PDB file of C-alpha atoms in Angstrom:
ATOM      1  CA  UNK V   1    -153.308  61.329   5.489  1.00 92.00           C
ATOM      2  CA  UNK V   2    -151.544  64.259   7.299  1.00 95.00           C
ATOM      3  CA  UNK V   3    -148.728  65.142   5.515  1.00 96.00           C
ATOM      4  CA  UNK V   4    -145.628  67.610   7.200  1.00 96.00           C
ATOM      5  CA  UNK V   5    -144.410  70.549   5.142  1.00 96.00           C
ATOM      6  CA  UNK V   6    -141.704  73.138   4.984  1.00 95.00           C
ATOM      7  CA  UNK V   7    -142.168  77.048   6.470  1.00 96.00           C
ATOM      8  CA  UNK V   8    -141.060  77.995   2.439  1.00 96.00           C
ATOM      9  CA  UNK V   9    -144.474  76.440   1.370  1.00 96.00           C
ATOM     10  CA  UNK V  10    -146.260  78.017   3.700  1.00 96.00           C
ATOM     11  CA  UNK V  11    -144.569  81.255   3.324  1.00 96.00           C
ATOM     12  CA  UNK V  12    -144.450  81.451  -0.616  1.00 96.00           C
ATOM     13  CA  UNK V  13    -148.676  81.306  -0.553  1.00 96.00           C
ATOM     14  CA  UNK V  14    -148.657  83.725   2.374  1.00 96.00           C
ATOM     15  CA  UNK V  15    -146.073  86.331   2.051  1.00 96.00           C
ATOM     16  CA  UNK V  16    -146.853  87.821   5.521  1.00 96.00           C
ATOM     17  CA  UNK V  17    -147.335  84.600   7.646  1.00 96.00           C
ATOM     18  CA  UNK V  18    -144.010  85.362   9.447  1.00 94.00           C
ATOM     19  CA  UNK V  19    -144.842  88.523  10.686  1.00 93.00           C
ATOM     20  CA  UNK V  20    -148.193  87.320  11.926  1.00 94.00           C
ATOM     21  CA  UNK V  21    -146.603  83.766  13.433  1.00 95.00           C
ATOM     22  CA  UNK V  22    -144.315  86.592  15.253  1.00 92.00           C
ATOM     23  CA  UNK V  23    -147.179  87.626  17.792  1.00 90.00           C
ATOM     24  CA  UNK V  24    -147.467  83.712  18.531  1.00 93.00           C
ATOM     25  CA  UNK V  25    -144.119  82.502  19.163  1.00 92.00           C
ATOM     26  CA  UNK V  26    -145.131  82.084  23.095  1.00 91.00           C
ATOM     27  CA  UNK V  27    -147.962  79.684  21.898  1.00 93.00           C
ATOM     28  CA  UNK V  28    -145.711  78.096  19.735  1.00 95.00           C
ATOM     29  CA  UNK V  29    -142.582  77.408  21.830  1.00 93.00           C
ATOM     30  CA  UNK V  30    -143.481  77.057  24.756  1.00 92.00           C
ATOM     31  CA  UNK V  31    -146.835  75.677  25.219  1.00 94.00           C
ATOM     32  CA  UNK V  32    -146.265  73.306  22.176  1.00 95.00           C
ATOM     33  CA  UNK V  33    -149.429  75.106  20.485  1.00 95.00           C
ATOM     34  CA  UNK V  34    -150.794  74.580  16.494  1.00 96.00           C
ATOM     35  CA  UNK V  35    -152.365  77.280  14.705  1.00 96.00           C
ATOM     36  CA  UNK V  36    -154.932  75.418  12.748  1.00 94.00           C
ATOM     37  CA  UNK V  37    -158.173  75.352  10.781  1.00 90.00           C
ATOM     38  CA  UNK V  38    -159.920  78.323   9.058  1.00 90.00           C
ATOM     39  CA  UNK V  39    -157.846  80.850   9.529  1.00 93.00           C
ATOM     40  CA  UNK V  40    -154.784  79.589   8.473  1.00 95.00           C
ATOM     41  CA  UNK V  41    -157.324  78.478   5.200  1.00 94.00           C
ATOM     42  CA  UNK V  42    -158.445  81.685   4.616  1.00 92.00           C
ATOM     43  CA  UNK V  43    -154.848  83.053   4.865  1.00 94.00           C
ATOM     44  CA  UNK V  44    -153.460  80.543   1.984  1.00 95.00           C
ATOM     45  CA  UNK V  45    -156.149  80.942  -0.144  1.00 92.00           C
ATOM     46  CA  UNK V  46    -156.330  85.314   0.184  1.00 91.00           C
ATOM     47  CA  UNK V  47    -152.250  85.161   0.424  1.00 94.00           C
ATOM     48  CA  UNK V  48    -152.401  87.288   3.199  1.00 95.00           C
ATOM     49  CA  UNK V  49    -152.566  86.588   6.928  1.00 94.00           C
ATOM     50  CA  UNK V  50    -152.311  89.931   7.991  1.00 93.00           C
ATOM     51  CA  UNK V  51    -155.398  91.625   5.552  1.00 91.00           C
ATOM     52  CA  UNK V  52    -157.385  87.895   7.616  1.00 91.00           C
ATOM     53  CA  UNK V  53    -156.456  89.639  10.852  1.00 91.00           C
ATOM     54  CA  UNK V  54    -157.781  93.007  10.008  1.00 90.00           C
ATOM     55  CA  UNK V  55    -161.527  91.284   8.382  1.00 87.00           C
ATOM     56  CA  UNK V  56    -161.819  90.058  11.920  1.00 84.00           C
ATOM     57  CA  UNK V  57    -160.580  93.399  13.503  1.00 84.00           C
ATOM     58  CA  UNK V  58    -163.376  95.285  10.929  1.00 82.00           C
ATOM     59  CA  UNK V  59    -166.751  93.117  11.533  1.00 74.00           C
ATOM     60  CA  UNK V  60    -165.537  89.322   9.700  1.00 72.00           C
ATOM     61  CA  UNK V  61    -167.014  86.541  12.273  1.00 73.00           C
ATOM     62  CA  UNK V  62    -164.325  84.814  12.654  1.00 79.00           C
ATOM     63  CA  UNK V  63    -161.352  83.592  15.050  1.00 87.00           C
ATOM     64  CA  UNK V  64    -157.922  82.172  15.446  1.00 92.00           C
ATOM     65  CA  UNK V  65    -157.451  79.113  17.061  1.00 94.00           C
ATOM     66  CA  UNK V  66    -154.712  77.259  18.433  1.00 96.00           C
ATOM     67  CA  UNK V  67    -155.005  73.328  19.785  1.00 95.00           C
ATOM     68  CA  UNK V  68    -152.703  71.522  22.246  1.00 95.00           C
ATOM     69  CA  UNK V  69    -151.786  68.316  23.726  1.00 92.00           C
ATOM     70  CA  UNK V  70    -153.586  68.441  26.427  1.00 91.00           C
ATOM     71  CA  UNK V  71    -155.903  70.987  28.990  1.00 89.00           C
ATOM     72  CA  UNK V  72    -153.381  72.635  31.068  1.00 88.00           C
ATOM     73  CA  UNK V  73    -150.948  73.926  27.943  1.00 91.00           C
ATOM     74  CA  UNK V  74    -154.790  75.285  26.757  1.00 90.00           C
ATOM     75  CA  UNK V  75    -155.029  77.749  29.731  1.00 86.00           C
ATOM     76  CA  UNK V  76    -151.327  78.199  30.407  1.00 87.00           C
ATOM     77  CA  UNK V  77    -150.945  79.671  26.941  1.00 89.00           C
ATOM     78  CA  UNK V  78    -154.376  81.580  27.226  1.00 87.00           C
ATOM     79  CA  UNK V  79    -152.493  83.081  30.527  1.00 83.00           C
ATOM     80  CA  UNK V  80    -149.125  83.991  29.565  1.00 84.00           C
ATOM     81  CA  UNK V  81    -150.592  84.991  26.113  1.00 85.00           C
ATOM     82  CA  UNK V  82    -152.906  87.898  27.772  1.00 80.00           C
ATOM     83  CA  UNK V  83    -150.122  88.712  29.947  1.00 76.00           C
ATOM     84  CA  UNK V  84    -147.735  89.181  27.385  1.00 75.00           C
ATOM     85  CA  UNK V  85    -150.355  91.274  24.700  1.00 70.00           C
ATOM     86  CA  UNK V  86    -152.473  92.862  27.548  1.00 64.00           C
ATOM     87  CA  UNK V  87    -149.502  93.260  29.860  1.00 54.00           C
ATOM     88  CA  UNK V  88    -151.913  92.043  32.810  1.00 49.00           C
ATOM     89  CA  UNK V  89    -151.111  89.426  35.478  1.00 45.00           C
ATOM     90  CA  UNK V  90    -152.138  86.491  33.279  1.00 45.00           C
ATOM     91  CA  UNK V  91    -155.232  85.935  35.460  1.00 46.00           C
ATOM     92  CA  UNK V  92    -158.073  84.558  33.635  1.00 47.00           C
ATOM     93  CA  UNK V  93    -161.761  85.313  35.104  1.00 44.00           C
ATOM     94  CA  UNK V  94    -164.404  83.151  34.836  1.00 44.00           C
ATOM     95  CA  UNK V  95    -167.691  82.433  33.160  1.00 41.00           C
ATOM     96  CA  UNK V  96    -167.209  85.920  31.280  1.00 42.00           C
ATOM     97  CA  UNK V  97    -168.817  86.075  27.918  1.00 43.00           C
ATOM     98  CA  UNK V  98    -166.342  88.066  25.659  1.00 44.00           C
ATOM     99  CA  UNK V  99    -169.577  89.072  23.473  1.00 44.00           C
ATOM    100  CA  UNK V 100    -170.512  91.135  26.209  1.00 44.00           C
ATOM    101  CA  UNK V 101    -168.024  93.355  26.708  1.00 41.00           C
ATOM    102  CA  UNK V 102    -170.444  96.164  27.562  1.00 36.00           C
ATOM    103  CA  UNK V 103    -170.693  94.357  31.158  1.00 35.00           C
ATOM    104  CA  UNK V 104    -167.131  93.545  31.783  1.00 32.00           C
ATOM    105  CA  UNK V 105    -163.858  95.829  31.740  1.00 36.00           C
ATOM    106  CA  UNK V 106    -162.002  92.684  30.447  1.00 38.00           C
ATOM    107  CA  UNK V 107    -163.297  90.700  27.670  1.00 42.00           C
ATOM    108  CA  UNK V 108    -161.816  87.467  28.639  1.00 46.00           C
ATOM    109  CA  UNK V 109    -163.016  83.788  29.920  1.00 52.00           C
ATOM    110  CA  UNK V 110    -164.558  80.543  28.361  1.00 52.00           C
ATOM    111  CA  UNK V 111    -166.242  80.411  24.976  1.00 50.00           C
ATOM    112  CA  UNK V 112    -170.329  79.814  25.751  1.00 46.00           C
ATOM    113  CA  UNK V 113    -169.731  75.951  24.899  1.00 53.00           C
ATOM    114  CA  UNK V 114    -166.758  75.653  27.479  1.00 56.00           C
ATOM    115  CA  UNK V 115    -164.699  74.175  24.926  1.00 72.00           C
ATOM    116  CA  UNK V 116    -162.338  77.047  25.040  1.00 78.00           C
ATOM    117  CA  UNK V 117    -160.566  79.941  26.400  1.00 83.00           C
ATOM    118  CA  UNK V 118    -161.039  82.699  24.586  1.00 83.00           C
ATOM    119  CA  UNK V 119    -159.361  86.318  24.100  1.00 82.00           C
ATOM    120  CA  UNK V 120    -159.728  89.624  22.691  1.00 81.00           C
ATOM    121  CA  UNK V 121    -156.677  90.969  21.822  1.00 79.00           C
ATOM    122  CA  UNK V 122    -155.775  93.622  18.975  1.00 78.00           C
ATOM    123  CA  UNK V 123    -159.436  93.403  18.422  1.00 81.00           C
ATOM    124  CA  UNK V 124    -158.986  89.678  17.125  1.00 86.00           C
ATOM    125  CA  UNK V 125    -160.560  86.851  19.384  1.00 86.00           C
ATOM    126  CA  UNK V 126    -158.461  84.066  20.065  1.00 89.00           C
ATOM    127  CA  UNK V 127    -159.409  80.849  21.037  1.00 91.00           C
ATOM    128  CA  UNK V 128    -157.054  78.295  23.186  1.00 93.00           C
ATOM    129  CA  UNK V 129    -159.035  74.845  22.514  1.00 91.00           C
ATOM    130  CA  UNK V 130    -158.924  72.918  25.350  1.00 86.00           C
ATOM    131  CA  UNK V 131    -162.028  70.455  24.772  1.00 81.00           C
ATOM    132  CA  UNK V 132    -160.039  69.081  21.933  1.00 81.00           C
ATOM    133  CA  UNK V 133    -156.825  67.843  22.096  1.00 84.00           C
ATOM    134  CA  UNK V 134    -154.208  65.421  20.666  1.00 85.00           C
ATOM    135  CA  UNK V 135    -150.786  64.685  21.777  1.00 86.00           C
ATOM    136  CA  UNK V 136    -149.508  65.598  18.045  1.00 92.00           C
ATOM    137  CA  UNK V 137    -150.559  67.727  15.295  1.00 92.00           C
ATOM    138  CA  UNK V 138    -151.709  64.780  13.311  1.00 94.00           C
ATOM    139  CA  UNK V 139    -154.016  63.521  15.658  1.00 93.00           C
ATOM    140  CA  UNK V 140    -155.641  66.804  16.152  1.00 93.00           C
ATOM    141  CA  UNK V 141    -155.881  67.397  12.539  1.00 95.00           C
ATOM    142  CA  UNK V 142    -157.853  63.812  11.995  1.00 94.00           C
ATOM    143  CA  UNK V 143    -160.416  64.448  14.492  1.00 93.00           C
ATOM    144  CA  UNK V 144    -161.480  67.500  12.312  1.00 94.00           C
ATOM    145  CA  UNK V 145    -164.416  67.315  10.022  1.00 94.00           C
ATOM    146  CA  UNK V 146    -163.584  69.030   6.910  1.00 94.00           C
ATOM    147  CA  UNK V 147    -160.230  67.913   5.433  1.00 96.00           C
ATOM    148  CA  UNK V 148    -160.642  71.797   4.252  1.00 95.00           C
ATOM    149  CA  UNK V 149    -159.704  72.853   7.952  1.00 95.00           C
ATOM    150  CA  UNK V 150    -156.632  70.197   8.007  1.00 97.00           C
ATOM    151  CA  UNK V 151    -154.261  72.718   8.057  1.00 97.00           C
ATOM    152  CA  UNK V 152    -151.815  73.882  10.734  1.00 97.00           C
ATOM    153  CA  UNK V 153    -148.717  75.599  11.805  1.00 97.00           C
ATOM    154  CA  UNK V 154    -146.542  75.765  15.164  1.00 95.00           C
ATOM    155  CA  UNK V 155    -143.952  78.495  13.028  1.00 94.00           C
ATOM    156  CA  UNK V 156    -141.625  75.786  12.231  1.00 95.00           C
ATOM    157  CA  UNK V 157    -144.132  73.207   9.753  1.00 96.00           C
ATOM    158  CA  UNK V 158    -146.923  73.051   8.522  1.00 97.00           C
ATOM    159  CA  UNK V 159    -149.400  70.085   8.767  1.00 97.00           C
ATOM    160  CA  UNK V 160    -152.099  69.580   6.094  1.00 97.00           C
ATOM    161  CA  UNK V 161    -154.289  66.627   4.681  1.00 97.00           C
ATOM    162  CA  UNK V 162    -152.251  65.155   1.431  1.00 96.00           C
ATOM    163  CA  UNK V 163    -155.524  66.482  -0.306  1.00 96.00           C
ATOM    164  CA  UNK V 164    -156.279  69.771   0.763  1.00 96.00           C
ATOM    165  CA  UNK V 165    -154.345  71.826  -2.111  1.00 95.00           C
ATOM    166  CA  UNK V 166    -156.639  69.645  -4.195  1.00 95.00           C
ATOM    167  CA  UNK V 167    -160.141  70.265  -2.723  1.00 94.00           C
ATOM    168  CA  UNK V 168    -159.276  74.106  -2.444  1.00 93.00           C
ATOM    169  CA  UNK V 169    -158.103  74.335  -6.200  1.00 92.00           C
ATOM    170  CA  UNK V 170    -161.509  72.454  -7.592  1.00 92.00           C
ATOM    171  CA  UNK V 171    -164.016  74.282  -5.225  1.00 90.00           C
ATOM    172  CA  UNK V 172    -164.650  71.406  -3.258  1.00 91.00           C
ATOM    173  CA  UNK V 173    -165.649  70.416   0.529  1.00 91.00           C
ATOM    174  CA  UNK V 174    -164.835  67.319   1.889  1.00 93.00           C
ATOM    175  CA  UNK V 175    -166.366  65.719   4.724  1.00 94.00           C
ATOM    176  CA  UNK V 176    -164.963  63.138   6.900  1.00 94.00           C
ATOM    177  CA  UNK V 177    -166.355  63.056  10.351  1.00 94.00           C
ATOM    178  CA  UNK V 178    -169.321  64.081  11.816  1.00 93.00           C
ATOM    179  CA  UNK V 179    -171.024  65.878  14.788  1.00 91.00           C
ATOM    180  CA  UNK V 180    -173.929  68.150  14.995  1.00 89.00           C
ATOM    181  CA  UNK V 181    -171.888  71.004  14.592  1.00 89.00           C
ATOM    182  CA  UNK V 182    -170.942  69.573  10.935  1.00 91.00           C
ATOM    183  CA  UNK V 183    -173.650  71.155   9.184  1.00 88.00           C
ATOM    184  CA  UNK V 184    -173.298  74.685  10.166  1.00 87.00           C
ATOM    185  CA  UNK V 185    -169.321  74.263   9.674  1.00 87.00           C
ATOM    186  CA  UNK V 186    -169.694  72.860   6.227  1.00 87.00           C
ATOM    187  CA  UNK V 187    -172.018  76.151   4.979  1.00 84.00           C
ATOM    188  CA  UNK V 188    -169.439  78.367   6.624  1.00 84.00           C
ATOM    189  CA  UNK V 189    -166.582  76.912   4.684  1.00 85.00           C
ATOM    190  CA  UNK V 190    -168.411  76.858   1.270  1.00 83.00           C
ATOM    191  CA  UNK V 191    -168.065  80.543   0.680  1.00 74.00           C
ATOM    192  CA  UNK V 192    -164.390  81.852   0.869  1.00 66.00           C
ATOM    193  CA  UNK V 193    -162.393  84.544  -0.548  1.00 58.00           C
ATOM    194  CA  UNK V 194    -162.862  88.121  -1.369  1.00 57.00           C
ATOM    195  CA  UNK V 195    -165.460  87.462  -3.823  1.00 57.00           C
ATOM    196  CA  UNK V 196    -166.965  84.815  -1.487  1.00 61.00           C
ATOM    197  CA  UNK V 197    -166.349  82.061  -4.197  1.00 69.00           C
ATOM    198  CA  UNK V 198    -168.923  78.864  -3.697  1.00 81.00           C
ATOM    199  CA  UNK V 199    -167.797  75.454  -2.943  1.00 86.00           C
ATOM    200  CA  UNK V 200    -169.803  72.544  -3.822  1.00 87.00           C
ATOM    201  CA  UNK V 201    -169.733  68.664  -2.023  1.00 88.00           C
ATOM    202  CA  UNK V 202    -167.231  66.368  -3.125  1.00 89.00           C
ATOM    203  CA  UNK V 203    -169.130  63.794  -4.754  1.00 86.00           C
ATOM    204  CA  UNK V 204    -167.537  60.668  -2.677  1.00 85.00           C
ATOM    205  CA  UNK V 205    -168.589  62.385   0.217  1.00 86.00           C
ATOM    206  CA  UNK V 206    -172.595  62.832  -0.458  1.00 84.00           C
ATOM    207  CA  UNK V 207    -173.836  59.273   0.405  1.00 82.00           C
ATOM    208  CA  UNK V 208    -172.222  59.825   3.732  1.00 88.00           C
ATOM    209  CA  UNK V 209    -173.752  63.462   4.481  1.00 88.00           C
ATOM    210  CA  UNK V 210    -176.894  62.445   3.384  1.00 85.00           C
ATOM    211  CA  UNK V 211    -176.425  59.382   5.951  1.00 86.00           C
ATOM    212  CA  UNK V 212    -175.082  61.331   8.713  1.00 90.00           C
ATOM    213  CA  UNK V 213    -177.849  64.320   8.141  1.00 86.00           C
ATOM    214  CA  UNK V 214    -180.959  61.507   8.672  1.00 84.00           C
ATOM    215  CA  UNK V 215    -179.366  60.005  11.586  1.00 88.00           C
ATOM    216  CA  UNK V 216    -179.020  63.424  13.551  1.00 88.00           C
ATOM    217  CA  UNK V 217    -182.863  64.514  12.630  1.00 85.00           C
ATOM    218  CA  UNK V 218    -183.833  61.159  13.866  1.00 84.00           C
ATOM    219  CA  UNK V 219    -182.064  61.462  17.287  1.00 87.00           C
ATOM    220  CA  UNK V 220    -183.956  65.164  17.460  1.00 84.00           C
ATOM    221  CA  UNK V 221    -186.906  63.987  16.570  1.00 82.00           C
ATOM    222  CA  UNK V 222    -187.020  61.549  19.272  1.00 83.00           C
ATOM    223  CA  UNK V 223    -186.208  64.345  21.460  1.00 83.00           C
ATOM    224  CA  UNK V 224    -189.181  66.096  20.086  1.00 79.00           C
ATOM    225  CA  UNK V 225    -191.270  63.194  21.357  1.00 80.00           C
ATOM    226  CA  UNK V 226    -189.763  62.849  24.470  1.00 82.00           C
ATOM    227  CA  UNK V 227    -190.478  66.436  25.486  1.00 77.00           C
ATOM    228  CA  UNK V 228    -194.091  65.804  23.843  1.00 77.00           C
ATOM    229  CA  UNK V 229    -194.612  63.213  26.264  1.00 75.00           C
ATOM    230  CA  UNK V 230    -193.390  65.083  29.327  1.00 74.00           C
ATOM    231  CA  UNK V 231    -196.386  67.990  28.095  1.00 65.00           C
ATOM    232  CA  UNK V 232    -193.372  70.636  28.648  1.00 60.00           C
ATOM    233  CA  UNK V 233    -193.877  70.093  32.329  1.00 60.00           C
ATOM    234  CA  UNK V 234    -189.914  70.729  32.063  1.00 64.00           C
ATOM    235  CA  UNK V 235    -187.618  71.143  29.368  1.00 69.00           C
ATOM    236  CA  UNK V 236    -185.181  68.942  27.605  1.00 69.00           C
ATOM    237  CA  UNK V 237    -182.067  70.059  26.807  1.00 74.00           C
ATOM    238  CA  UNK V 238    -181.241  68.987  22.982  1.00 74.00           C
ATOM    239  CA  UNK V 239    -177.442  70.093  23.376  1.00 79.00           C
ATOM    240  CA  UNK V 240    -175.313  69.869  20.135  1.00 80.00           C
ATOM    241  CA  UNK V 241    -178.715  68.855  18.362  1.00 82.00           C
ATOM    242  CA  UNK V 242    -180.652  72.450  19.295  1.00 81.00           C
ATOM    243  CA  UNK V 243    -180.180  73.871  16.199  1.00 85.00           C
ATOM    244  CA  UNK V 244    -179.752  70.785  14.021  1.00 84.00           C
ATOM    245  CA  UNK V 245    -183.026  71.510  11.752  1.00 81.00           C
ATOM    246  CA  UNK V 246    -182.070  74.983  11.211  1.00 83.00           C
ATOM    247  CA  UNK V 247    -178.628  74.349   9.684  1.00 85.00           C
ATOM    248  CA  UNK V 248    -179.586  71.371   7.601  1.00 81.00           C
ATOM    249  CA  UNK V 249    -182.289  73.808   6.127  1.00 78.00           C
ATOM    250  CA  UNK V 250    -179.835  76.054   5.517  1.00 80.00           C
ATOM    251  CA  UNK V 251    -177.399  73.802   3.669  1.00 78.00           C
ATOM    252  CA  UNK V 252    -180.309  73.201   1.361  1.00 73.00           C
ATOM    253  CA  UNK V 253    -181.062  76.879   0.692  1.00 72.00           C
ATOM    254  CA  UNK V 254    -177.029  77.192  -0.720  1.00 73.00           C
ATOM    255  CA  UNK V 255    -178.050  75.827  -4.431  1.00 68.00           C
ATOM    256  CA  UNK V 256    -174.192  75.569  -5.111  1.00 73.00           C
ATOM    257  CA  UNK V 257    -173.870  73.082  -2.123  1.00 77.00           C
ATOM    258  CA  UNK V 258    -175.067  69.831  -3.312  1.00 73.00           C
ATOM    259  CA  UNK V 259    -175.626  68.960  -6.719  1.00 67.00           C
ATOM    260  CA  UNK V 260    -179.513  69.623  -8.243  1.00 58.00           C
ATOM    261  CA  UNK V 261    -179.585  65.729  -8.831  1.00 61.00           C
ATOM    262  CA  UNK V 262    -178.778  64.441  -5.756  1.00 63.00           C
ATOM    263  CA  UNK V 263    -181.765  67.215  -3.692  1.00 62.00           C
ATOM    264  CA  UNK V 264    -184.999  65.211  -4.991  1.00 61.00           C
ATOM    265  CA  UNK V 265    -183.367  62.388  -3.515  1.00 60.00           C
ATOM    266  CA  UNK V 266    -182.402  63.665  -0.365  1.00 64.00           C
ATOM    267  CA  UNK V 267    -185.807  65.801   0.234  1.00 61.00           C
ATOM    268  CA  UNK V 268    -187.384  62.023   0.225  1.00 63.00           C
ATOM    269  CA  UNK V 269    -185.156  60.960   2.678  1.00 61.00           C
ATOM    270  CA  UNK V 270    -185.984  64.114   4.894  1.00 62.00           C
ATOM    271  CA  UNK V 271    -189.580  64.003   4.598  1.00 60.00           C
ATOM    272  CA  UNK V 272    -189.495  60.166   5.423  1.00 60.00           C
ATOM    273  CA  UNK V 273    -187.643  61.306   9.009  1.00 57.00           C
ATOM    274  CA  UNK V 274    -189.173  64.275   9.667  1.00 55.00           C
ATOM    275  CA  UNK V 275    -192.959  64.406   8.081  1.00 53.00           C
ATOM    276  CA  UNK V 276    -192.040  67.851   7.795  1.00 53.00           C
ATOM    277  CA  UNK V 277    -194.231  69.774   5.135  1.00 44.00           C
ATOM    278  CA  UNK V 278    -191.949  72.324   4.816  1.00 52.00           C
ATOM    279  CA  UNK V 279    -188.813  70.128   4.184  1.00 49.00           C
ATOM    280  CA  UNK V 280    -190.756  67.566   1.523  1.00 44.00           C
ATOM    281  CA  UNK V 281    -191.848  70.790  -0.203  1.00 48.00           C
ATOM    282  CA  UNK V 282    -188.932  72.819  -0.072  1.00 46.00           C
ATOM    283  CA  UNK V 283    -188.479  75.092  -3.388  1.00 43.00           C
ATOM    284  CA  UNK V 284    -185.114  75.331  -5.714  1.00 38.00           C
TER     285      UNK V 284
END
């Protein structure tokens, strides 16, 4: 459950958060925007927002991003925001790439996926959400799949799972829903902090990963077949499932992840999906 807290608890695990929630305020009060998810994380857990802000500025892959109730608040914000810290017209061109910024004078325009605006301002990308939205902060929050990212702030509250102080203090993830994208998400979050501390799988939450990663190797591998049978005349296109093999592999490969007992049993379940060689003989 979502639970609403106080600026002071926000504030007394992130000294600085004011100053930073500052450059926002347009976001915040009049667009009706949340800051939420791993940045805010990152902030409570370092106790600074503004040392977060200058990891991105320095090389750290990572972003701010702020959700809404709905599309047009999205690129509104993204607008009056790059107006107000670019002091340009607000106009937002399309189909640029911001990671090629080599090509274009302003680095500005949809994330690759099209699920977002995003900007590069003070060196910091921003993203305005806008293939993901909820008409409050607790129905954005639920749709996420970590309860580790259910955290967020519009300056005033802050929103955060009932649990999260509770995974974060024992070093664990917790995973609730699932897309694709889970997999890569879930081996991002497991290393935080300055000295890049490792989380390990809540144990209630196993049986349903393991689920969860069969079922999305299954619907690739039938994708596999499918483009078998068309003899790459053409190509398929796998979407969120493209790199689905290559992140579960990856999970496997972070020995702090899941627990040594529970990797015999889940290589069997692999190798019965996949017939993979390199999965059923995968060495810890």
């Amino acid at each position: 459950m979502i639970i609403k807290k106080d600026m002071n608890w926000l504030e007394k695990k992130v000294p600085d958060i004011r100053e930073t929630l500052k450059k926002y305020s347009t976001v915040f009060d009049y667009y009706g925007g949340y800051l939420c998810g791993g940045f805010l994380r990152r902030a409570v857990i370092e106790g600074s927002s503004e040392a977060i802000l200058n990891q991105i500025r320095t090389g750290k892959k990572a972003d701010v991003d702020f959700f809404f109730s709905n599309q047009g608040d999205a690129l509104n914000a993204a607008r009056h925001f790059w107006s107000e810290s670019h002091g340009k017209d607000g106009l937002l061109p399309s189909g640029i790439d911001p990671r090629n910024k080599s090509k274009y004078k302003v680095p500005v325009g949809e994330s690759i996926k099209g699920f977002a605006y995003e900007l590069i301002s003070w060196g910091v990308k921003h993203q305005f959400i806008k293939g993901f939205v909820g008409e409050t902060p607790e129905k954005i929050l639920n749709k996420f799949d970590l309860v580790n990212s259910m955290i967020a702030t519009n300056g005033k509250h802050v929103y955060v799972h009932e649990d999260w102080e509770k995974y974060e203090e024992n070093k664990k993830l917790c995973i609730v829903n699932y897309s694709p994208y889970t997999f890569s998400r879930a081996l991002k979050y497991s290393y935080i902090g300055p000295e890049q501390n490792r989380y390990e799988l809540d144990e209630k939450c196993r049986e349903q990963f393991f689920d969860n990663a069969i079922k999305f190797l299954f619907e690739y591998k039938k994708l596999e077949k499918e483009q078998e049978k068309l003899k790459y005349s053409m190509s398929l296109d796998f979407g969120p499932l493209g790199n689905i093999q290559r992140d579960i592999r990856n999970v496997l490969a972070n020995k702090e992840f899941l627990s040594l007992r529970d990797i015999p049993f889940f290589m069997n379940l692999l190798g019965n999906v996949t017939h993979d060689y390199n999965f059923m003989n995968y060495r810890f």
